[in-house]
mmCIF file of C-alpha atoms in Angstrom:
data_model
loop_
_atom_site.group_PDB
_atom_site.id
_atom_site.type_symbol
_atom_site.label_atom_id
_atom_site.label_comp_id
_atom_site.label_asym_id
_atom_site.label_seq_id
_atom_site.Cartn_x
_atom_site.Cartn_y
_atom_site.Cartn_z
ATOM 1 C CA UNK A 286 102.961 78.867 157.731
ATOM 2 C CA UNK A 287 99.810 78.650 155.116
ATOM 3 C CA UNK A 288 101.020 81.938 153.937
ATOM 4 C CA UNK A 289 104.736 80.823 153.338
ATOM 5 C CA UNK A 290 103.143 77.611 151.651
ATOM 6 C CA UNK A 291 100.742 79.622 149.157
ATOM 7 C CA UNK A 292 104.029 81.763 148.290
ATOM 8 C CA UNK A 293 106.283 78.780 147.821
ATOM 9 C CA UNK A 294 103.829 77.706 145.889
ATOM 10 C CA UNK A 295 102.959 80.388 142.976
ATOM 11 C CA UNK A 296 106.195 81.343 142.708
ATOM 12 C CA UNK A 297 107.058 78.248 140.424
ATOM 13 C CA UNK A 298 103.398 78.785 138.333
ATOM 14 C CA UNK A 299 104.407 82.812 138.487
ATOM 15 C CA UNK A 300 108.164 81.278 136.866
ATOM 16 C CA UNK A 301 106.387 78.848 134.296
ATOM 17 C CA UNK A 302 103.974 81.206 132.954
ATOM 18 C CA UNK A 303 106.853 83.907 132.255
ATOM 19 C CA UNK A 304 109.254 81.003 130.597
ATOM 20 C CA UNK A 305 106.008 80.077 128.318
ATOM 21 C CA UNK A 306 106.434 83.565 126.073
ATOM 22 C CA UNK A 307 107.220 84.501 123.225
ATOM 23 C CA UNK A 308 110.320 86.437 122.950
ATOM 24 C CA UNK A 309 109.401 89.746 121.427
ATOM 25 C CA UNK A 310 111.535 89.327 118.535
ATOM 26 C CA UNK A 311 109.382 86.519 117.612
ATOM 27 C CA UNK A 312 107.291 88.468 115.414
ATOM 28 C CA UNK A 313 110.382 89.962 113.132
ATOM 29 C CA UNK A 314 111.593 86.445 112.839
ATOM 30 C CA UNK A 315 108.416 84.774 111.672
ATOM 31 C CA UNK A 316 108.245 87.512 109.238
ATOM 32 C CA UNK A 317 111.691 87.497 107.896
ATOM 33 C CA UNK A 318 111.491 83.696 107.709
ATOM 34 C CA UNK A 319 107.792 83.800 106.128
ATOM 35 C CA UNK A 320 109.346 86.259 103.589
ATOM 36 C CA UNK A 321 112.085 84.061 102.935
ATOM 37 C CA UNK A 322 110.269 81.544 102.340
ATOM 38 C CA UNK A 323 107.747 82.821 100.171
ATOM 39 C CA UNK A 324 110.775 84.096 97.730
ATOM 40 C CA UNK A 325 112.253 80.653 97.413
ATOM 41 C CA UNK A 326 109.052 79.231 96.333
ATOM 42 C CA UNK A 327 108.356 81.647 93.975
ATOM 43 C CA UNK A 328 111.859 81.408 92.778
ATOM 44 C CA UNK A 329 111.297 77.759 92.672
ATOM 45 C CA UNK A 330 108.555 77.154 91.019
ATOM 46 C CA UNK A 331 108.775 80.073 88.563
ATOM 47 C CA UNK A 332 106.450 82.963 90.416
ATOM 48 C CA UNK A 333 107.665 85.991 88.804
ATOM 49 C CA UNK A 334 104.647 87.851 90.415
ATOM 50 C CA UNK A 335 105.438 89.955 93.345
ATOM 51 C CA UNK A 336 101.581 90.287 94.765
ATOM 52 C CA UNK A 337 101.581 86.223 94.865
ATOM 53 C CA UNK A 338 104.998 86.264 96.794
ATOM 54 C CA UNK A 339 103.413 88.931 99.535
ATOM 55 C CA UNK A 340 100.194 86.822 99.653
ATOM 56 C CA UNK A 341 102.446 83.810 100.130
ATOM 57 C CA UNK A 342 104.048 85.307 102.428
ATOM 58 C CA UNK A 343 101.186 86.690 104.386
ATOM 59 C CA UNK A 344 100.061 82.719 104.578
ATOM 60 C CA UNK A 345 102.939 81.431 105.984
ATOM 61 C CA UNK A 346 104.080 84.253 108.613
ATOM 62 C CA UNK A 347 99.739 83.439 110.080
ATOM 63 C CA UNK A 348 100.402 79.954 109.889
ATOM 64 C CA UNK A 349 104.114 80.039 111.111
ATOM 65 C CA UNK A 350 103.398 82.406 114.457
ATOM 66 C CA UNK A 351 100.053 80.202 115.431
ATOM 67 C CA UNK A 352 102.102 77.167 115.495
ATOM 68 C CA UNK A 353 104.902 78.833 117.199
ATOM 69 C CA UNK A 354 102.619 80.117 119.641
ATOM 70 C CA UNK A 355 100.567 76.747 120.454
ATOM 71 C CA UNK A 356 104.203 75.332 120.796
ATOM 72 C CA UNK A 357 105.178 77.982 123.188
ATOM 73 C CA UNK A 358 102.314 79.464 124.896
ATOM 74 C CA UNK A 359 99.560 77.065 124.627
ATOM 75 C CA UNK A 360 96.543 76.766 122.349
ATOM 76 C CA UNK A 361 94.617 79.853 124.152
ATOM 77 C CA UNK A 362 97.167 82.210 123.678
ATOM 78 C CA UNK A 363 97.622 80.633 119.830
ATOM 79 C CA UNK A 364 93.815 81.409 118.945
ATOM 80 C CA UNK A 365 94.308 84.850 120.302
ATOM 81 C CA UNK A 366 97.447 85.633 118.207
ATOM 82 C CA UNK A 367 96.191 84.288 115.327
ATOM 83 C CA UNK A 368 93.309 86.818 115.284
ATOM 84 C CA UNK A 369 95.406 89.212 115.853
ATOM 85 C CA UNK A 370 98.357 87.963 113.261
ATOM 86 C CA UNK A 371 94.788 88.104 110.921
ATOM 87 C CA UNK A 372 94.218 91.446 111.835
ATOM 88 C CA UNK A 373 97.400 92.767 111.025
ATOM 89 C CA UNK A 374 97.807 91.061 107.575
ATOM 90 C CA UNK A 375 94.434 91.964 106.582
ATOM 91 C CA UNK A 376 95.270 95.499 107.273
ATOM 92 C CA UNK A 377 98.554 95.366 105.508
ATOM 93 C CA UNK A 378 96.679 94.153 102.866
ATOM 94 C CA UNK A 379 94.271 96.926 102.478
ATOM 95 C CA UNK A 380 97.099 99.467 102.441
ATOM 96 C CA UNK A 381 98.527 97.712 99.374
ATOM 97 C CA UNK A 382 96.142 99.141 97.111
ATOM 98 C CA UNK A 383 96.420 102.749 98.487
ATOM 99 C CA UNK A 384 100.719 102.617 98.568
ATOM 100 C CA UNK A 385 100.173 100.873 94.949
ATOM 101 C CA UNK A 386 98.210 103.836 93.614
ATOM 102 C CA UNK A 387 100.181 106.461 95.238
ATOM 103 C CA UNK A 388 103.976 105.052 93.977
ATOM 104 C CA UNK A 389 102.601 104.545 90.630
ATOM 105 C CA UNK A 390 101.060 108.176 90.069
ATOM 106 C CA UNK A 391 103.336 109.808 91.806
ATOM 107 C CA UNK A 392 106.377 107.973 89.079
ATOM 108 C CA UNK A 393 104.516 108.579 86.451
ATOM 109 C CA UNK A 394 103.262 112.063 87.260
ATOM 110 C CA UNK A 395 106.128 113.791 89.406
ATOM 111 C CA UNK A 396 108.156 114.416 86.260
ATOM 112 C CA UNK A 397 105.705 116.634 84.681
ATOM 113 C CA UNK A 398 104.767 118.734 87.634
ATOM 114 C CA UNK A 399 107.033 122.292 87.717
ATOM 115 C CA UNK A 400 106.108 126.031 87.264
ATOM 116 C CA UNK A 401 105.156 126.065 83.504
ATOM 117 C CA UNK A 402 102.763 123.132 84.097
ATOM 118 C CA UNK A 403 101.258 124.843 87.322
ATOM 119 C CA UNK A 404 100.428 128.065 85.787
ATOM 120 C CA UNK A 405 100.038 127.650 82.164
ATOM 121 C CA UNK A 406 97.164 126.432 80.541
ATOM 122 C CA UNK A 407 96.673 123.859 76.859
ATOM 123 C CA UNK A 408 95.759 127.460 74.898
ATOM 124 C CA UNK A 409 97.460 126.400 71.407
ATOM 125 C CA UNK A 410 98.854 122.693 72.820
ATOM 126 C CA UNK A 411 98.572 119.814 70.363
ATOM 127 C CA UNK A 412 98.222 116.299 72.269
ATOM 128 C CA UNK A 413 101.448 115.296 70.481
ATOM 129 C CA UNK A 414 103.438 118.705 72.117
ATOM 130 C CA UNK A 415 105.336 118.449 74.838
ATOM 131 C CA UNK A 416 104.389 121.623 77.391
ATOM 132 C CA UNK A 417 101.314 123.562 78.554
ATOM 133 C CA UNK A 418 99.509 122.698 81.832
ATOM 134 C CA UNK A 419 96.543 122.599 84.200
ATOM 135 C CA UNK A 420 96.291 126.123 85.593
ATOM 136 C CA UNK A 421 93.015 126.588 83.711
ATOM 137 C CA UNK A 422 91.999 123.770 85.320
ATOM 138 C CA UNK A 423 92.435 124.174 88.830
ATOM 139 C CA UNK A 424 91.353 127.446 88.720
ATOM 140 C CA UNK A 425 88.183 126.345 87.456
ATOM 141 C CA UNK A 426 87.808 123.051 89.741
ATOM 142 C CA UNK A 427 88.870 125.719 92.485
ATOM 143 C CA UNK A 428 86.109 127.875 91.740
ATOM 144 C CA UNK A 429 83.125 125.132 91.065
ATOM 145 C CA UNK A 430 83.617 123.536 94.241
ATOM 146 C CA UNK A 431 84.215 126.404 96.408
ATOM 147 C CA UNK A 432 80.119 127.697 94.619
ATOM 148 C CA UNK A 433 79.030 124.408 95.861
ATOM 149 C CA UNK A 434 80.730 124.705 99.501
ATOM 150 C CA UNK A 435 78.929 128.214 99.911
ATOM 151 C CA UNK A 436 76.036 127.016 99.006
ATOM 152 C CA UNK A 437 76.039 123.308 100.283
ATOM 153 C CA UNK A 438 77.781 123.853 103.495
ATOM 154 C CA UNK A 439 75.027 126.186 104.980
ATOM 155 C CA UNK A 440 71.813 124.439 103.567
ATOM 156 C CA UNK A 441 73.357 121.317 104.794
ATOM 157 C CA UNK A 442 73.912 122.663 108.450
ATOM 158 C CA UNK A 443 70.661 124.551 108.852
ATOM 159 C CA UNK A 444 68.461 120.967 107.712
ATOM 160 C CA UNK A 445 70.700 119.128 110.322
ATOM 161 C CA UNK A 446 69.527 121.736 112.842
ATOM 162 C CA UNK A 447 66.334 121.048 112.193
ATOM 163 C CA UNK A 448 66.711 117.698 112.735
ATOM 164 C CA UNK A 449 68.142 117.295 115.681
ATOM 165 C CA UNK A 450 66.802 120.469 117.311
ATOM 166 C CA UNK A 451 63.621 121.038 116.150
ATOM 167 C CA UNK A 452 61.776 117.679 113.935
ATOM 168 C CA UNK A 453 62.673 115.511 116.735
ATOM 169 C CA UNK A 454 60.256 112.687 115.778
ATOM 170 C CA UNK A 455 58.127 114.768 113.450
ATOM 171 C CA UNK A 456 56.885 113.630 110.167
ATOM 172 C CA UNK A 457 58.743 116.333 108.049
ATOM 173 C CA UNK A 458 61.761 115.474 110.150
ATOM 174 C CA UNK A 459 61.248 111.587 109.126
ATOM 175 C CA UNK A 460 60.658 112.474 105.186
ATOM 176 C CA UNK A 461 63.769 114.988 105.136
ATOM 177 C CA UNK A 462 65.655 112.070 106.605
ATOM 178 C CA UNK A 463 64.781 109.719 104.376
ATOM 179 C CA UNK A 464 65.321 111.809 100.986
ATOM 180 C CA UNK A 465 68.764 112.645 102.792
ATOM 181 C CA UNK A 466 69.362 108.917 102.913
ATOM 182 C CA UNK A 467 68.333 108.900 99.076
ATOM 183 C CA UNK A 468 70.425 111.491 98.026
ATOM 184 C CA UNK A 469 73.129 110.206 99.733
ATOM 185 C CA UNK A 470 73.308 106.700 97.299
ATOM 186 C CA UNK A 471 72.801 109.448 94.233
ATOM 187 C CA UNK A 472 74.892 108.217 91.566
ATOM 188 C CA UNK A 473 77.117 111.439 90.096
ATOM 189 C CA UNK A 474 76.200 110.989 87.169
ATOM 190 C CA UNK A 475 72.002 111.165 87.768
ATOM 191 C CA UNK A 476 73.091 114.531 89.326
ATOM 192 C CA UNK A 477 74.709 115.503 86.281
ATOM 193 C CA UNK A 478 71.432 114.247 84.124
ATOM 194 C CA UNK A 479 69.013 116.197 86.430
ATOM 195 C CA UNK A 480 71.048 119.139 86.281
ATOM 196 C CA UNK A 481 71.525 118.849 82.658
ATOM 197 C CA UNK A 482 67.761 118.105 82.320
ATOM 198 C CA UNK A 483 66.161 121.017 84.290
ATOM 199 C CA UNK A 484 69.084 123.763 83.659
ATOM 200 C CA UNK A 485 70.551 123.706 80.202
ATOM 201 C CA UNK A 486 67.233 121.704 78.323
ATOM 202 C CA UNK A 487 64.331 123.316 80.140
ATOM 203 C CA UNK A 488 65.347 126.524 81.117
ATOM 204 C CA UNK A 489 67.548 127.172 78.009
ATOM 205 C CA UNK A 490 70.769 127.854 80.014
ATOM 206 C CA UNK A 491 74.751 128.076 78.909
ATOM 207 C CA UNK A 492 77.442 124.861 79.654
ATOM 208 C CA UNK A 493 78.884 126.667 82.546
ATOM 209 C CA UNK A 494 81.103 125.828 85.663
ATOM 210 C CA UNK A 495 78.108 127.275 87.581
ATOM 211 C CA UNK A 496 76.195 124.411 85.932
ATOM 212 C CA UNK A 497 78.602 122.142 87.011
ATOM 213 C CA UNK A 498 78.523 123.257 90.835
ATOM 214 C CA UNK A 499 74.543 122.814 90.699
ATOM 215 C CA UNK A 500 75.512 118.770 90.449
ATOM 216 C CA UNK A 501 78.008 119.220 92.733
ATOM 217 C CA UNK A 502 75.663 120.532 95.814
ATOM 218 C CA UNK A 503 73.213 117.856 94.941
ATOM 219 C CA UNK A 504 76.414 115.536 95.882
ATOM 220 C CA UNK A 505 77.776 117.474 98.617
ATOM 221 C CA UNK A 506 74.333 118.217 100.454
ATOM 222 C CA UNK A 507 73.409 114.994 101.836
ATOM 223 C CA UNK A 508 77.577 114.601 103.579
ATOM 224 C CA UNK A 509 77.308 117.873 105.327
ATOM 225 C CA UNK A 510 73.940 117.367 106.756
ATOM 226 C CA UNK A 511 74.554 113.525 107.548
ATOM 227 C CA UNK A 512 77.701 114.281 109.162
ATOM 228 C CA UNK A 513 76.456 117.503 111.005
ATOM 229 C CA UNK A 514 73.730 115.730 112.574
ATOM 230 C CA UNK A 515 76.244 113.365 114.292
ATOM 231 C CA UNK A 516 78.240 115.903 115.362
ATOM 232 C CA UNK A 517 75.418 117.620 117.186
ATOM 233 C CA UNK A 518 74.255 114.746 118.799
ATOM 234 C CA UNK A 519 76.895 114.048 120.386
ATOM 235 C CA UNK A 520 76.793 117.361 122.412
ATOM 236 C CA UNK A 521 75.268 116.411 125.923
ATOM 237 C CA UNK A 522 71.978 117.712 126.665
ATOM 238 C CA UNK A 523 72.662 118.927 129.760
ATOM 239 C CA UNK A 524 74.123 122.101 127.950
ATOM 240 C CA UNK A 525 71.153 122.534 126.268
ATOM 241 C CA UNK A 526 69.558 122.273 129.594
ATOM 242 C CA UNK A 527 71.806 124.850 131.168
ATOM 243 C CA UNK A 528 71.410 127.089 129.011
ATOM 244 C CA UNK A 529 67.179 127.194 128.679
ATOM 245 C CA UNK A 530 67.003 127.322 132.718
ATOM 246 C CA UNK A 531 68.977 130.527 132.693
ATOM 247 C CA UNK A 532 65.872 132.067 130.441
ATOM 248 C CA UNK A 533 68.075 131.995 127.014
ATOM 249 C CA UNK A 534 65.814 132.128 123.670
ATOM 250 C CA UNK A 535 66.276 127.927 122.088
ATOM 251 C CA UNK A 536 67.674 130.024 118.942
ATOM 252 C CA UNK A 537 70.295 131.741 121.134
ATOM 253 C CA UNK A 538 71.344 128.513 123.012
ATOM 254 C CA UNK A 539 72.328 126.360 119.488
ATOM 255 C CA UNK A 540 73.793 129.687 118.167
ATOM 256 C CA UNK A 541 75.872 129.907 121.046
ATOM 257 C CA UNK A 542 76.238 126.826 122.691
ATOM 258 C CA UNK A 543 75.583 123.934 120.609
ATOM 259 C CA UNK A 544 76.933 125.250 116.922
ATOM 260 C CA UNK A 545 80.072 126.579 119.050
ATOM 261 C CA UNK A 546 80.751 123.112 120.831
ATOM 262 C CA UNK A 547 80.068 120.883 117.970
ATOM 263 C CA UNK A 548 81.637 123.402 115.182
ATOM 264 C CA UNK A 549 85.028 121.021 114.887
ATOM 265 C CA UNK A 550 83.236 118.239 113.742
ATOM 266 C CA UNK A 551 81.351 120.308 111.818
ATOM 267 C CA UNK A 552 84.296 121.695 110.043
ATOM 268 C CA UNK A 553 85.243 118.557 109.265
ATOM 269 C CA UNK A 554 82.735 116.842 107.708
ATOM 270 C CA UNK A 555 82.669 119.711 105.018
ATOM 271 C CA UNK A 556 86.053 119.439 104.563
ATOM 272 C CA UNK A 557 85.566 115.923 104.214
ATOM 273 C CA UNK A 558 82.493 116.629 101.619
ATOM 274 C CA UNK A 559 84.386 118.845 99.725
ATOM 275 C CA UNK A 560 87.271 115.930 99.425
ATOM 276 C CA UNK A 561 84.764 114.063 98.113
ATOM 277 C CA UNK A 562 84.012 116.130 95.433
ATOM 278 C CA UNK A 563 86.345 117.184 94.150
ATOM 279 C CA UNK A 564 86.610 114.355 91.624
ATOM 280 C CA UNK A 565 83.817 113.823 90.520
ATOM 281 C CA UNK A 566 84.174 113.549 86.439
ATOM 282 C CA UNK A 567 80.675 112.557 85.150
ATOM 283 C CA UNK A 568 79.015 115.395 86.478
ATOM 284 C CA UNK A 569 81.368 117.972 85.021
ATOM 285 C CA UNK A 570 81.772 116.189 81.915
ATOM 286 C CA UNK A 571 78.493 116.546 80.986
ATOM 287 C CA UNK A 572 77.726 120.125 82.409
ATOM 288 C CA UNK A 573 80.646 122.429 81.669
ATOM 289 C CA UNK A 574 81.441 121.810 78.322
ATOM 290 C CA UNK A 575 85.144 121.967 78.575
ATOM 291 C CA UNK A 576 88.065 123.965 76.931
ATOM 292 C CA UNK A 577 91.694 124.724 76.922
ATOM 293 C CA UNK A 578 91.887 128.088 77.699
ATOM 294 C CA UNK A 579 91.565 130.189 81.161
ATOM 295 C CA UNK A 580 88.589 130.935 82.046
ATOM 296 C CA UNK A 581 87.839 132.475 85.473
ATOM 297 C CA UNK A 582 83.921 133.495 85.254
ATOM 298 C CA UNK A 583 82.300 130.459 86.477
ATOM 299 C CA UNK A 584 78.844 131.916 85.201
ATOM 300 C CA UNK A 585 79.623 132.343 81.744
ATOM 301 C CA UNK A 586 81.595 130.033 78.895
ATOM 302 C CA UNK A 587 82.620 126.822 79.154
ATOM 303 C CA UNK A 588 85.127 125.828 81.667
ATOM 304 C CA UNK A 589 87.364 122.798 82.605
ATOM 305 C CA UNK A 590 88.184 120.900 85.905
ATOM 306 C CA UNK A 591 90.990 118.905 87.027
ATOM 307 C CA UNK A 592 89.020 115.512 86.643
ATOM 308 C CA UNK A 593 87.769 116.724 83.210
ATOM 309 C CA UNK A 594 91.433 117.513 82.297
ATOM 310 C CA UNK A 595 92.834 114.259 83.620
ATOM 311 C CA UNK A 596 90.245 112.099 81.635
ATOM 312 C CA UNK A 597 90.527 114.382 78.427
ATOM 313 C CA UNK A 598 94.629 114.424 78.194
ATOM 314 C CA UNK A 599 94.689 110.589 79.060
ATOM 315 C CA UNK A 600 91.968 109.884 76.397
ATOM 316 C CA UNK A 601 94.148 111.825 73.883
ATOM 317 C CA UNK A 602 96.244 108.683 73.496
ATOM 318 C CA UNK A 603 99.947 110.612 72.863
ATOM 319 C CA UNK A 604 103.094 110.181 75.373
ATOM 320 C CA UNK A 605 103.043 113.573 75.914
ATOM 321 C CA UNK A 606 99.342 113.733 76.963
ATOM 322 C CA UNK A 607 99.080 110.846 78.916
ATOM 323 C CA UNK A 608 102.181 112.254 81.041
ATOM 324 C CA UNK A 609 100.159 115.358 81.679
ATOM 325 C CA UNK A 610 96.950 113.438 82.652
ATOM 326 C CA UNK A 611 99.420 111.614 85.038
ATOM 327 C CA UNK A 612 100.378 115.253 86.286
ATOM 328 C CA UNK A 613 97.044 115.846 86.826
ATOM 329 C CA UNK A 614 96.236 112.899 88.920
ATOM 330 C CA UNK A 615 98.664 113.474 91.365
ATOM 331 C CA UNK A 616 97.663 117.106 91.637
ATOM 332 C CA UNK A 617 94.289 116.411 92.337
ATOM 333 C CA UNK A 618 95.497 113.492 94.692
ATOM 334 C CA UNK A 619 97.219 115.827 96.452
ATOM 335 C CA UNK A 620 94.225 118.428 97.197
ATOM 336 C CA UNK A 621 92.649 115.735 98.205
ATOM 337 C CA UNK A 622 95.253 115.204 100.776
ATOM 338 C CA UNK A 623 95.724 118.391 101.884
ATOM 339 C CA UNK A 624 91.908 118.997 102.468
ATOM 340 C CA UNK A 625 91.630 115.648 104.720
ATOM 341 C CA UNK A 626 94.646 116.808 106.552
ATOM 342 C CA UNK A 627 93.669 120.033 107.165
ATOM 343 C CA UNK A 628 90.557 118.462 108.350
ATOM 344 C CA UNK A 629 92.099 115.927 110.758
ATOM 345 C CA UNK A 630 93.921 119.547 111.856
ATOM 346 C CA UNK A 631 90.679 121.132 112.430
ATOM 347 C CA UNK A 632 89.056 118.329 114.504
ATOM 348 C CA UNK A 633 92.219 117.672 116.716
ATOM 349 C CA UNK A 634 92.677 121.736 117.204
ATOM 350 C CA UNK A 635 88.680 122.015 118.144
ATOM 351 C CA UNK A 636 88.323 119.058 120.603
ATOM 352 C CA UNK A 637 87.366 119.597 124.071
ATOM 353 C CA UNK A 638 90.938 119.381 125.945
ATOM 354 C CA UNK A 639 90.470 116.721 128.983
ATOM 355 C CA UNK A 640 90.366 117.994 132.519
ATOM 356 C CA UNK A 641 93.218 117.088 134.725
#
């Protein structure tokens, strides 16, 4: 009888609570009306500015669905969709800037971008001529950062090794740390200075894209050894473990257990490094001189680089420039791209599959 009582009981609370919910279109229709609103304002009161009609409108969908929801669901379940109505504008928000960017360079730079522009370089280009292109360029950018990755990308691994295998709580563990976490708030362009300092004024040498790779280590050194120690301390010990109780050699065991189990986060924090960069102007500005025509020996004569070109076309102040600089942007954007993709394709491939 209690048990018929209890049933009879919930089953109106169990009733209630599901009447007291938001529909699911709820959302769409606060937005849609928030949106609406936010235009007739604007239209009202003479906003011609698109950015104050979304902010507007970002106001008013926040205020609309907590008020809805305190109406509807109570004040409990208000609070929580307001954080979470928060959440989502804020994060709208921040993708403004990055849609913004990318609609902008990609109208003013898709125009230029065909096969004469890929593979031709400015040899014999006025500013004020239409033509020519950044193959000299990205040959050269190419070429600068791939010296840096070869170089960078092993150095960087090997101190992280240390690190976390071998300086565990020593004091040339704790000062390599530290002038990682230095180098890693290095403005470009005091790498450019140093490099410029100690290789072309002290020791006499040419304005090279080798020169320009030099500044480009200093910048990619601290990513790859930052990111590589994560990555290998997040492999459990007990492998490590395994691994010395069979008799292996410690050498043997991160060669072939830990470098092997960690090696797709590995990958992708150089591939992350190397997206980072791969713009960097003030470095290259200063170190590798610079020129208009194709040069493929990184080691000898002056060279160019995308961000170099970019900067030096948009600086030339001509229609016909600036379009090419705008070219040039949206080339390098899209490296840029393709190397975090490739990364995010390199992590997901390498990580450990889950057991059924």
């Amino acid at each position: 009888m209690s048990t018929i009582t209890t049933s009879s009981r919930r089953s109106p609370l169990n009733g209630s609570l599901k009447e007291r919910r938001l529909p699911r279109w709820a959302p769409a229709a606060t937005v849609v009306g928030a949106v609406a609103l936010a235009v007739g304002l604007g239209t009202g009161f003479g906003i011609t500015s698109k950015l104050q009609w979304a902010l507007m409108a970002a106001i008013f969908f926040v205020a609309g669905q907590y008020l809805l929801a305190r109406q509807v669901e109570g004040p409990r379940q208000a609070k929580n969709g307001l954080v979470s109505s928060l959440v989502w504008v804020a994060f709208l928000l921040a993708l403004l800037p990055l849609f913004g960017l990318l609609y902008y360079t990609i109208n003013k730079g898709a125009g230029v971008i065909n096969g004469t522009f890929l593979t031709h370089s400015m040899n014999l280009i006025s500013p004020n001529q239409v033509g020519g292109g950044l193959y000299h360029a990205l040959i050269a950018t190419l070429e600068q950062v791939g010296i840096a990755t070869l170089v960078s990308a092993p150095l960087g691994i090997l101190t992280a090794v240390y690190l976390v295998e071998y300086g565990t709580g020593g004091a040339l563990a704790k000062a390599v740390s530290f002038f990682v976490d230095v180098m890693t708030g290095v403005p470009s362009i005091v790498a450019g200075l140093f490099i410029l300092t100690f290789w072309i004024v002290i020791l006499n040498q040419q304005y090279t894209g080798f020169a320009g790779s030099l500044a480009l280590m200093i910048l990619m050194l601290p990513v790859v050894v930052r990111s590589t120690e994560e990555m290998l301390k997040l492999v459990p010990n007990e492998l490590r473990e395994a691994s010395l109780a069979l008799g292996v050699p410690k050498w043997l065991t991160i060669l072939r257990i830990v470098l092997p189990t960690a090696i797709g986060g590995i990958t992708t924090g150089v591939m992350l490094a190397i997206a980072r960069i791969i713009g960097e102007t003030a470095p290259i500005l200063m170190l590798v001189f610079g020129t208009d025509v194709i040069n493929t020996n990184p080691f000898k004569d002056p060279q160019s680089s995308l961000p170099l070109y970019v900067y030096q076309q948009y600086s030339a102040g001509t229609d016909a420039s600036q379009a090419r600089a705008w070219g040039g942007a949206l080339v390098l954007i899209a490296l840029v791209m393709l190397l975090n993709l490739v990364a995010r394709g390199i992590a997901r491939w390498k990580a450990p599959k889950a057991s059924r």
